[in-house]
CSV table of C-alpha atoms in Angstrom, one decimal:
chain,number,residue,atom,x,y,z
A,1,MET,CA,-12.6,-68.8,-61.2
A,2,THR,CA,-12.6,-68.4,-57.4
A,3,HIS,CA,-15.7,-67.4,-55.4
A,4,ILE,CA,-15.2,-64.5,-53.0
A,5,LEU,CA,-17.7,-63.2,-50.5
A,6,ILE,CA,-18.0,-59.5,-49.6
A,7,ALA,CA,-19.7,-58.4,-46.4
A,8,GLY,CA,-21.1,-54.9,-47.1
A,9,GLY,CA,-22.7,-53.4,-50.2
A,10,GLY,CA,-21.7,-49.8,-49.8
A,11,ILE,CA,-19.3,-47.8,-52.0
A,12,GLY,CA,-16.3,-49.9,-50.9
A,13,GLY,CA,-18.1,-53.2,-51.2
A,14,LEU,CA,-19.5,-52.6,-54.7
A,15,ALA,CA,-16.2,-51.2,-55.9
A,16,THR,CA,-14.5,-54.4,-54.7
A,17,ALA,CA,-17.1,-56.5,-56.4
A,18,VAL,CA,-16.5,-54.8,-59.7
A,19,SER,CA,-12.7,-55.0,-59.3
A,20,LEU,CA,-12.7,-58.7,-58.3
A,21,ALA,CA,-15.2,-59.7,-61.1
A,22,ARG,CA,-13.1,-57.8,-63.7
A,23,ASN,CA,-10.1,-59.7,-62.5
A,24,GLY,CA,-11.6,-63.1,-63.0
A,25,HIS,CA,-13.4,-64.0,-59.8
A,26,ARG,CA,-17.0,-64.8,-59.0
A,27,VAL,CA,-18.4,-62.5,-56.2
A,28,THR,CA,-21.3,-62.6,-53.8
A,29,VAL,CA,-22.1,-59.3,-52.0
A,30,LEU,CA,-23.9,-59.7,-48.7
A,31,GLU,CA,-25.7,-56.4,-47.7
A,32,ARG,CA,-27.4,-56.0,-44.4
A,33,ARG,CA,-30.0,-53.5,-45.6
A,34,ASP,CA,-33.1,-54.6,-47.6
A,35,THR,CA,-32.0,-52.8,-50.7
A,36,PHE,CA,-28.8,-51.7,-52.4
A,37,ALA,CA,-28.8,-47.9,-52.1
A,38,GLU,CA,-26.6,-45.1,-50.7
A,39,ILE,CA,-27.8,-42.5,-48.3
A,40,GLY,CA,-26.0,-39.4,-47.3
A,41,ALA,CA,-25.0,-36.1,-48.8
A,42,GLY,CA,-22.1,-34.7,-50.7
A,43,ILE,CA,-18.7,-36.3,-51.2
A,44,GLN,CA,-15.4,-34.9,-52.5
A,45,LEU,CA,-13.4,-36.9,-55.1
A,46,GLY,CA,-9.7,-36.2,-55.7
A,47,PRO,CA,-7.8,-37.3,-58.8
A,48,ASN,CA,-6.8,-40.5,-57.1
A,49,ALA,CA,-10.5,-41.4,-56.8
A,50,PHE,CA,-11.0,-40.9,-60.6
A,51,HIS,CA,-7.8,-42.9,-61.4
A,52,ALA,CA,-9.4,-45.7,-59.4
A,53,LEU,CA,-12.9,-45.3,-60.9
A,54,ASP,CA,-11.4,-45.3,-64.4
A,55,ARG,CA,-9.6,-48.6,-63.7
A,56,LEU,CA,-12.9,-50.0,-62.5
A,57,GLY,CA,-14.6,-48.9,-65.7
A,58,VAL,CA,-17.1,-46.5,-64.1
A,59,GLY,CA,-15.2,-43.2,-64.2
A,60,GLU,CA,-17.4,-41.7,-67.0
A,61,GLY,CA,-20.6,-42.7,-65.3
A,62,VAL,CA,-19.5,-40.7,-62.2
A,63,ARG,CA,-18.3,-37.8,-64.2
A,64,GLU,CA,-21.7,-37.4,-65.8
A,65,GLN,CA,-23.2,-36.1,-62.5
A,66,ALA,CA,-20.1,-34.6,-61.0
A,67,VAL,CA,-19.4,-30.9,-60.4
A,68,PHE,CA,-15.9,-30.0,-61.4
A,69,THR,CA,-14.9,-27.3,-58.9
A,70,ASP,CA,-12.6,-24.4,-59.7
A,71,GLU,CA,-10.9,-24.0,-56.3
A,72,LEU,CA,-10.6,-25.2,-52.8
A,73,CYS,CA,-11.1,-22.0,-50.7
A,74,PHE,CA,-10.0,-21.6,-47.1
A,75,MET,CA,-11.7,-18.7,-45.4
A,76,ASP,CA,-11.5,-17.2,-42.0
A,77,GLY,CA,-14.9,-18.0,-40.6
A,78,THR,CA,-15.1,-15.1,-38.2
A,79,THR,CA,-13.6,-12.2,-40.3
A,80,GLY,CA,-14.9,-13.5,-43.6
A,81,GLU,CA,-11.5,-13.0,-45.2
A,82,LYS,CA,-10.1,-15.4,-47.8
A,83,VAL,CA,-6.9,-17.0,-46.3
A,84,ALA,CA,-5.8,-19.3,-49.2
A,85,GLY,CA,-7.0,-21.1,-52.3
A,86,MET,CA,-5.8,-24.1,-54.2
A,87,GLU,CA,-6.8,-23.8,-57.9
A,88,LEU,CA,-8.3,-26.9,-59.4
A,89,THR,CA,-8.3,-25.8,-63.0
A,90,GLN,CA,-6.1,-27.0,-65.9
A,91,ALA,CA,-2.7,-26.7,-64.2
A,92,TYR,CA,-4.0,-28.9,-61.4
A,93,ARG,CA,-5.5,-31.4,-63.8
A,94,ASP,CA,-2.3,-31.5,-65.9
A,95,ARG,CA,-0.3,-32.1,-62.7
A,96,PHE,CA,-2.4,-35.0,-61.3
A,97,GLY,CA,-4.0,-36.4,-64.5
A,98,ASN,CA,-7.6,-36.1,-63.4
A,99,PRO,CA,-9.9,-33.4,-62.0
A,100,TYR,CA,-11.1,-32.7,-58.5
A,101,ALA,CA,-14.9,-33.0,-58.2
A,102,VAL,CA,-17.8,-33.2,-55.8
A,103,VAL,CA,-20.8,-35.5,-56.2
A,104,HIS,CA,-23.8,-36.7,-54.2
A,105,ARG,CA,-23.0,-40.0,-52.6
A,106,GLY,CA,-25.8,-41.6,-54.7
A,107,ASP,CA,-24.2,-40.3,-57.9
A,108,LEU,CA,-21.0,-42.2,-57.0
A,109,TYR,CA,-22.9,-45.3,-55.8
A,110,GLN,CA,-25.2,-45.7,-58.8
A,111,PRO,CA,-22.6,-46.3,-61.5
A,112,LEU,CA,-20.9,-48.9,-59.2
A,113,LEU,CA,-24.3,-50.6,-58.7
A,114,THR,CA,-25.1,-50.5,-62.4
A,115,ALA,CA,-21.7,-52.1,-63.1
A,116,CYS,CA,-22.3,-54.9,-60.6
A,117,GLN,CA,-25.7,-55.5,-62.1
A,118,GLY,CA,-24.2,-55.8,-65.5
A,119,LEU,CA,-21.6,-58.4,-64.5
A,120,ASP,CA,-22.7,-62.1,-64.6
A,121,ALA,CA,-20.0,-62.9,-62.1
A,122,VAL,CA,-21.5,-60.6,-59.4
A,123,GLU,CA,-24.4,-61.7,-57.2
A,124,LEU,CA,-26.1,-59.1,-55.0
A,125,VAL,CA,-27.9,-60.4,-51.9
A,126,PRO,CA,-29.8,-57.9,-49.7
A,127,ASP,CA,-31.1,-58.6,-46.2
A,128,ALA,CA,-27.9,-60.6,-45.5
A,129,SER,CA,-26.2,-59.1,-42.4
A,130,VAL,CA,-23.0,-61.1,-41.8
A,131,GLU,CA,-22.8,-62.0,-38.1
A,132,ARG,CA,-19.7,-64.1,-38.0
A,133,TYR,CA,-17.4,-66.3,-40.1
A,134,GLU,CA,-15.5,-69.5,-40.0
A,135,GLN,CA,-12.6,-70.5,-42.1
A,136,SER,CA,-10.5,-73.5,-42.9
A,137,ALA,CA,-7.5,-74.3,-45.0
A,138,THR,CA,-9.7,-74.3,-48.1
A,139,GLY,CA,-12.4,-71.7,-47.6
A,140,VAL,CA,-14.6,-69.4,-45.6
A,141,THR,CA,-18.2,-69.7,-44.4
A,142,ALA,CA,-20.1,-66.5,-43.6
A,143,HIS,CA,-23.1,-66.8,-41.3
A,144,THR,CA,-25.9,-64.1,-41.4
A,145,THR,CA,-28.1,-63.0,-38.6
A,146,ASP,CA,-31.1,-64.9,-40.1
A,147,GLY,CA,-29.3,-68.2,-40.1
A,148,ARG,CA,-28.1,-68.4,-43.7
A,149,VAL,CA,-24.7,-69.6,-44.6
A,150,PHE,CA,-22.6,-68.6,-47.6
A,151,HIS,CA,-19.4,-70.3,-48.7
A,152,GLY,CA,-16.4,-68.9,-50.6
A,153,ALA,CA,-12.7,-69.1,-51.0
A,154,ALA,CA,-12.3,-65.8,-49.2
A,155,LEU,CA,-14.3,-63.1,-47.3
A,156,ILE,CA,-13.7,-59.4,-47.7
A,157,GLY,CA,-15.1,-57.3,-44.8
A,158,ALA,CA,-16.3,-54.0,-46.3
A,159,ASP,CA,-19.0,-53.6,-43.7
A,160,GLY,CA,-18.1,-50.2,-42.4
A,161,ILE,CA,-16.7,-48.6,-39.2
A,162,ARG,CA,-18.6,-50.9,-36.9
A,163,SER,CA,-17.6,-54.0,-39.0
A,164,THR,CA,-18.6,-57.3,-37.5
A,165,VAL,CA,-15.9,-58.9,-39.6
A,166,ARG,CA,-13.3,-56.6,-38.0
A,167,ALA,CA,-14.8,-57.3,-34.5
A,168,GLN,CA,-14.2,-61.0,-34.9
A,169,MET,CA,-10.8,-60.6,-36.5
A,170,LEU,CA,-9.2,-57.9,-34.3
A,171,GLY,CA,-11.5,-57.6,-31.3
A,172,ASP,CA,-10.4,-54.0,-30.8
A,173,GLY,CA,-13.7,-52.6,-29.5
A,174,GLU,CA,-15.7,-49.6,-30.4
A,175,PRO,CA,-14.4,-46.8,-32.7
A,176,ARG,CA,-12.8,-43.7,-31.2
A,177,VAL,CA,-15.3,-40.9,-30.7
A,178,SER,CA,-13.7,-37.7,-31.9
A,179,GLY,CA,-15.8,-35.3,-29.9
A,180,HIS,CA,-16.8,-33.5,-33.1
A,181,THR,CA,-20.5,-33.2,-34.3
A,182,ILE,CA,-21.3,-32.6,-37.9
A,183,TYR,CA,-24.6,-31.3,-39.1
A,184,ARG,CA,-25.5,-31.9,-42.8
A,185,SER,CA,-28.2,-30.4,-45.1
A,186,VAL,CA,-28.8,-30.6,-48.9
A,187,ILE,CA,-31.0,-27.9,-50.4
A,188,PRO,CA,-32.2,-27.2,-54.0
A,189,ILE,CA,-30.0,-24.7,-55.8
A,190,GLU,CA,-33.1,-22.6,-56.5
A,191,LYS,CA,-33.1,-21.6,-52.9
A,192,VAL,CA,-29.6,-20.3,-53.0
A,193,PRO,CA,-29.1,-16.6,-54.1
A,194,GLU,CA,-27.3,-16.3,-57.3
A,195,GLU,CA,-24.4,-14.5,-55.7
A,196,LEU,CA,-23.7,-17.4,-53.4
A,197,ARG,CA,-23.7,-20.1,-56.0
A,198,TRP,CA,-19.9,-20.5,-56.1
A,199,ASN,CA,-18.2,-23.2,-58.1
A,200,THR,CA,-15.8,-23.9,-55.3
A,201,VAL,CA,-15.4,-26.2,-52.3
A,202,THR,CA,-15.4,-23.5,-49.6
A,203,LEU,CA,-14.3,-24.0,-46.0
A,204,TRP,CA,-14.9,-21.4,-43.3
A,205,ALA,CA,-12.7,-22.1,-40.3
A,206,GLY,CA,-13.6,-20.8,-36.9
A,207,PRO,CA,-12.7,-21.4,-33.2
A,208,LYS,CA,-13.5,-25.1,-32.6
A,209,TRP,CA,-15.8,-25.2,-35.7
A,210,HIS,CA,-15.8,-25.1,-39.5
A,211,PHE,CA,-18.3,-24.9,-42.3
A,212,VAL,CA,-18.0,-26.5,-45.7
A,213,HIS,CA,-20.3,-26.0,-48.7
A,214,TYR,CA,-20.3,-26.9,-52.4
A,215,ILE,CA,-22.7,-27.6,-55.3
A,216,ILE,CA,-23.6,-31.2,-56.1
A,217,GLY,CA,-26.0,-33.3,-58.2
A,218,GLY,CA,-24.9,-31.9,-61.5
A,219,GLY,CA,-25.6,-28.4,-60.2
A,220,ARG,CA,-29.0,-29.1,-58.7
A,221,TYR,CA,-28.2,-28.9,-55.0
A,222,LEU,CA,-26.0,-27.1,-52.5
A,223,ASN,CA,-24.4,-29.4,-49.9
A,224,LEU,CA,-23.9,-27.9,-46.4
A,225,ALA,CA,-21.8,-29.5,-43.7
A,226,VAL,CA,-20.9,-27.7,-40.5
A,227,THR,CA,-18.9,-29.2,-37.7
A,228,ARG,CA,-18.4,-28.3,-34.1
A,229,ASP,CA,-15.7,-29.5,-31.7
A,230,ASN,CA,-18.2,-29.8,-28.8
A,231,GLY,CA,-16.7,-32.7,-26.9
A,232,ALA,CA,-19.5,-35.2,-27.8
A,233,THR,CA,-18.9,-38.6,-26.3
A,234,VAL,CA,-21.8,-40.7,-27.6
A,235,PRO,CA,-21.9,-41.8,-31.2
A,236,VAL,CA,-24.8,-40.4,-33.2
A,237,ALA,CA,-25.6,-41.3,-36.9
A,238,GLY,CA,-28.2,-39.4,-38.9
A,239,ARG,CA,-30.3,-38.0,-36.1
A,240,GLU,CA,-32.7,-35.2,-37.0
A,241,ALA,CA,-31.5,-31.8,-35.7
A,242,GLU,CA,-33.6,-28.7,-35.2
A,243,ARG,CA,-32.6,-25.8,-37.4
A,244,ALA,CA,-32.6,-23.4,-34.5
A,245,HIS,CA,-30.2,-25.7,-32.6
A,246,VAL,CA,-27.8,-25.8,-35.5
A,247,LEU,CA,-27.8,-22.0,-35.9
A,248,ASP,CA,-27.2,-21.5,-32.2
A,249,GLN,CA,-24.0,-23.6,-32.3
A,250,PHE,CA,-22.1,-21.0,-34.4
A,251,PRO,CA,-22.7,-17.5,-32.8
A,252,GLY,CA,-19.4,-16.0,-34.1
A,253,ILE,CA,-19.8,-17.0,-37.7
A,254,GLY,CA,-19.2,-14.2,-40.2
A,255,THR,CA,-22.0,-12.5,-42.3
A,256,THR,CA,-21.6,-14.4,-45.6
A,257,ALA,CA,-21.1,-17.8,-44.0
A,258,ARG,CA,-24.2,-17.1,-41.8
A,259,ARG,CA,-26.3,-16.3,-44.8
A,260,LEU,CA,-25.3,-19.7,-46.3
A,261,LEU,CA,-25.8,-21.5,-43.0
A,262,GLU,CA,-29.3,-20.1,-42.6
A,263,LEU,CA,-30.3,-21.6,-46.0
A,264,GLY,CA,-30.1,-25.1,-44.5
A,265,GLU,CA,-33.1,-27.2,-43.7
A,266,GLY,CA,-33.8,-30.8,-42.8
A,267,TRP,CA,-30.6,-30.9,-40.8
A,268,ARG,CA,-29.2,-34.2,-39.6
A,269,GLU,CA,-26.3,-34.8,-37.2
A,270,TRP,CA,-23.5,-37.3,-36.8
A,271,VAL,CA,-20.9,-37.6,-34.1
A,272,LEU,CA,-17.7,-38.3,-36.0
A,273,CYS,CA,-15.6,-41.4,-35.2
A,274,ASP,CA,-12.5,-43.1,-36.4
A,275,ARG,CA,-9.8,-45.6,-35.3
A,276,ASP,CA,-6.1,-45.7,-34.9
A,277,PRO,CA,-4.2,-47.3,-37.8
A,278,VAL,CA,-3.5,-51.0,-37.5
A,279,PRO,CA,-0.8,-53.0,-39.4
A,280,ALA,CA,-2.9,-56.2,-40.0
A,281,TRP,CA,-6.1,-56.2,-42.0
A,282,THR,CA,-6.0,-59.9,-42.8
A,283,GLU,CA,-6.5,-63.2,-41.1
A,284,GLY,CA,-6.0,-66.1,-43.4
A,285,ARG,CA,-8.7,-66.0,-46.0
A,286,VAL,CA,-10.4,-62.9,-44.5
A,287,ALA,CA,-9.4,-59.3,-45.3
A,288,LEU,CA,-10.8,-55.9,-44.4
A,289,LEU,CA,-11.4,-52.9,-46.7
A,290,GLY,CA,-12.4,-49.3,-46.6
A,291,ASP,CA,-13.9,-48.1,-43.3
A,292,ALA,CA,-13.7,-51.6,-41.8
A,293,ALA,CA,-9.9,-51.4,-42.3
A,294,HIS,CA,-9.0,-47.7,-41.9
A,295,PRO,CA,-12.0,-45.5,-40.8
A,296,MET,CA,-11.0,-41.8,-40.9
A,297,LEU,CA,-12.4,-38.4,-40.1
A,298,GLN,CA,-13.7,-36.4,-43.1
A,299,TYR,CA,-11.1,-33.6,-42.9
A,300,ALA,CA,-8.8,-34.9,-45.7
A,301,ALA,CA,-11.8,-35.7,-47.9
A,302,GLN,CA,-10.4,-39.2,-48.5
A,303,GLY,CA,-12.6,-41.8,-46.9
A,304,ALA,CA,-14.3,-43.0,-50.1
A,305,CYS,CA,-11.2,-42.3,-52.2
A,306,GLN,CA,-9.1,-44.7,-50.1
A,307,ALA,CA,-11.8,-47.4,-50.2
A,308,LEU,CA,-11.8,-47.1,-54.0
A,309,GLU,CA,-8.0,-47.4,-54.0
A,310,ASP,CA,-8.3,-50.5,-51.8
A,311,ALA,CA,-10.8,-52.1,-54.2
A,312,VAL,CA,-8.5,-51.6,-57.2
A,313,VAL,CA,-5.4,-52.9,-55.5
A,314,LEU,CA,-7.2,-55.9,-54.1
A,315,GLY,CA,-8.6,-56.9,-57.5
A,316,GLU,CA,-5.3,-56.5,-59.2
A,317,VAL,CA,-3.2,-58.4,-56.7
A,318,THR,CA,-5.7,-61.3,-56.7
A,319,GLU,CA,-5.8,-61.5,-60.5
A,320,THR,CA,-5.1,-65.1,-61.6
A,321,ALA,CA,-5.1,-66.2,-57.9
A,322,ARG,CA,-6.1,-69.8,-57.2
A,323,GLU,CA,-7.8,-70.9,-54.1
A,324,ASP,CA,-4.5,-72.2,-52.7
A,325,ASP,CA,-2.7,-68.9,-53.0
A,326,LEU,CA,-5.4,-66.4,-52.0
A,327,VAL,CA,-4.0,-66.1,-48.5
A,328,GLN,CA,-0.6,-64.8,-49.8
A,329,ARG,CA,-2.4,-62.5,-52.2
A,330,LEU,CA,-4.5,-61.0,-49.4
A,331,GLU,CA,-1.4,-60.4,-47.3
A,332,LYS,CA,0.2,-58.6,-50.3
A,333,TYR,CA,-2.8,-56.4,-50.6
A,334,ASN,CA,-2.5,-55.6,-46.9
A,335,ALA,CA,1.2,-54.8,-47.2
A,336,LEU,CA,0.7,-52.5,-50.2
A,337,ARG,CA,-2.1,-50.5,-48.7
A,338,ARG,CA,-1.6,-50.2,-44.9
A,339,GLU,CA,1.0,-47.4,-44.7
A,340,ARG,CA,-0.8,-45.1,-47.2
A,341,ALA,CA,-4.2,-45.6,-45.7
A,342,GLY,CA,-2.8,-45.4,-42.1
A,343,ARG,CA,-1.0,-42.1,-42.8
A,344,THR,CA,-4.2,-40.7,-44.3
A,345,GLN,CA,-6.1,-41.5,-41.2
A,346,LEU,CA,-3.6,-39.6,-39.0
A,347,ILE,CA,-3.4,-36.6,-41.3
A,348,ALA,CA,-7.2,-36.3,-41.4
A,349,ARG,CA,-7.1,-36.1,-37.6
A,350,ARG,CA,-4.4,-33.5,-37.6
A,351,MET,CA,-6.1,-31.4,-40.1
A,352,GLY,CA,-9.2,-31.1,-37.8
A,353,SER,CA,-7.1,-29.9,-34.9
A,354,GLU,CA,-4.4,-27.9,-36.6
A,355,LEU,CA,-6.1,-26.4,-39.6
A,356,TYR,CA,-9.9,-26.3,-39.2
A,357,HIS,CA,-10.5,-25.6,-35.5
A,358,PRO,CA,-7.7,-23.5,-33.9
A,359,ALA,CA,-8.6,-20.3,-32.0
A,360,GLY,CA,-6.8,-17.1,-31.1
A,361,GLU,CA,-3.1,-16.9,-31.7
A,362,ARG,CA,-3.0,-20.4,-33.2
A,363,ALA,CA,-5.6,-19.4,-35.8
A,364,LYS,CA,-3.5,-16.3,-36.7
A,365,GLU,CA,-0.4,-18.5,-37.1
A,366,ARG,CA,-2.4,-20.9,-39.3
A,367,ASN,CA,-3.6,-18.1,-41.5
A,368,THR,CA,-0.1,-16.7,-41.9
A,369,MET,CA,1.3,-20.2,-42.8
A,370,LEU,CA,-1.5,-20.9,-45.4
A,371,SER,CA,-1.4,-17.5,-47.0
A,372,ALA,CA,2.3,-17.8,-47.7
A,373,LEU,CA,1.9,-20.9,-49.8
A,374,SER,CA,2.1,-20.6,-53.6
A,375,GLN,CA,0.1,-22.8,-55.9
A,376,ARG,CA,3.2,-24.9,-56.5
A,377,ASP,CA,3.6,-25.3,-52.7
A,378,MET,CA,0.0,-26.5,-52.3
A,379,TYR,CA,0.3,-29.0,-55.2
A,380,GLU,CA,3.5,-30.4,-53.6
A,381,LYS,CA,1.8,-30.9,-50.3
A,382,VAL,CA,-1.0,-33.0,-51.8
A,383,SER,CA,1.1,-34.7,-54.4
A,384,TRP,CA,1.5,-38.0,-52.6
A,385,LEU,CA,-2.2,-38.2,-51.9
A,386,HIS,CA,-3.8,-36.8,-55.1
A,387,GLY,CA,-1.1,-37.8,-57.6
A,388,ASP,CA,-0.3,-41.5,-56.7
A,389,ARG,CA,-1.6,-43.9,-59.3
A,390,ALA,CA,-0.2,-47.1,-57.8
A,391,PHE,CA,-2.2,-46.3,-54.6
A,392,THR,CA,0.8,-47.4,-52.4
A,393,ASP,CA,2.6,-44.1,-51.7
A,394,SER,CA,2.6,-43.2,-48.0
A,395,GLY,CA,4.0,-39.8,-48.6
A,396,THR,CA,7.7,-40.3,-49.3
A,397,GLY,CA,7.6,-41.2,-53.0
A,398,GLY,CA,5.6,-38.5,-54.7
A,399,GLU,CA,3.7,-39.2,-57.9
A,400,ARG,CA,3.7,-42.6,-59.6
């Protein structure tokens, strides 16, 4: 049984711990915060995420709090007209083998945390922020900011978009600031008028902005997320935003969307960042995973899904690995995952500029293109992403 260190106890880090432990390794998770918990709001999970969660043994736990939506609706945010919709009912589930659902981030995180706590091979260490690492031919030493050292046969950097593990490995600087600011709010469903409680993921697209909302928390809350392409240049993460300021950012929003937006309270804002795809996520006995490896904008709703895929592939390719062949196994993980995750990063960017934020004639052309698609057409377009069960398809091989 090899001992593997994980820097980061978020969704990707805990999923990796479960995957590695279930495949025969001993794992120590080093989390910089003083507790293992997940903050944030709603998150979308495609069938590929549920395929991964099932292989990790936590799929049912996530399903218990998930809301299984009927449709992905694309609306014109200024006219209020429906442009297109991808049905997520039985035909979709039959095609891709699992549902599409939305959850609160905590409702995804808790089953992973419970699974880790139930595995003797997993040790969870809070208040352990990895500052740097050293490696030799036989192992890795992780140094934390408070002077502790942890030894293992390998180190997995699952420490997010500003990963210290990545900084040491690749030295590629700060993430790319997208210029897009997102405002998020989660409100009790009791505050939402009955006629606005839609069991859909609804996106209202306007000129240089878009607004997404859906029900989460097993039906207890409405998640609101509204994004403006405002040229922001300075990263912001979770800063409080005044309600009046949020409403002022979207003067052209249609009547129904405005009603939903005005329900929001306790708004917080983030300036979205990502990175360009890179071919190498490994250096000897150290590998990157999730946002540390391939941070992406939220427009493809695949950030957490891709981290879960990483975790499954990493655990499976390192099954039966000995300390002396871990380097080759990590390189195989990198080779299997980099094209798929890299393509998803780039598609997420393109969706923001080409689908969500066009104005004028470009918006009309987008609407015409989307409204012409049949359900079969839509399923074909997402098949490589939602339907792949090997988690290695970069868009040319279809379903696995």
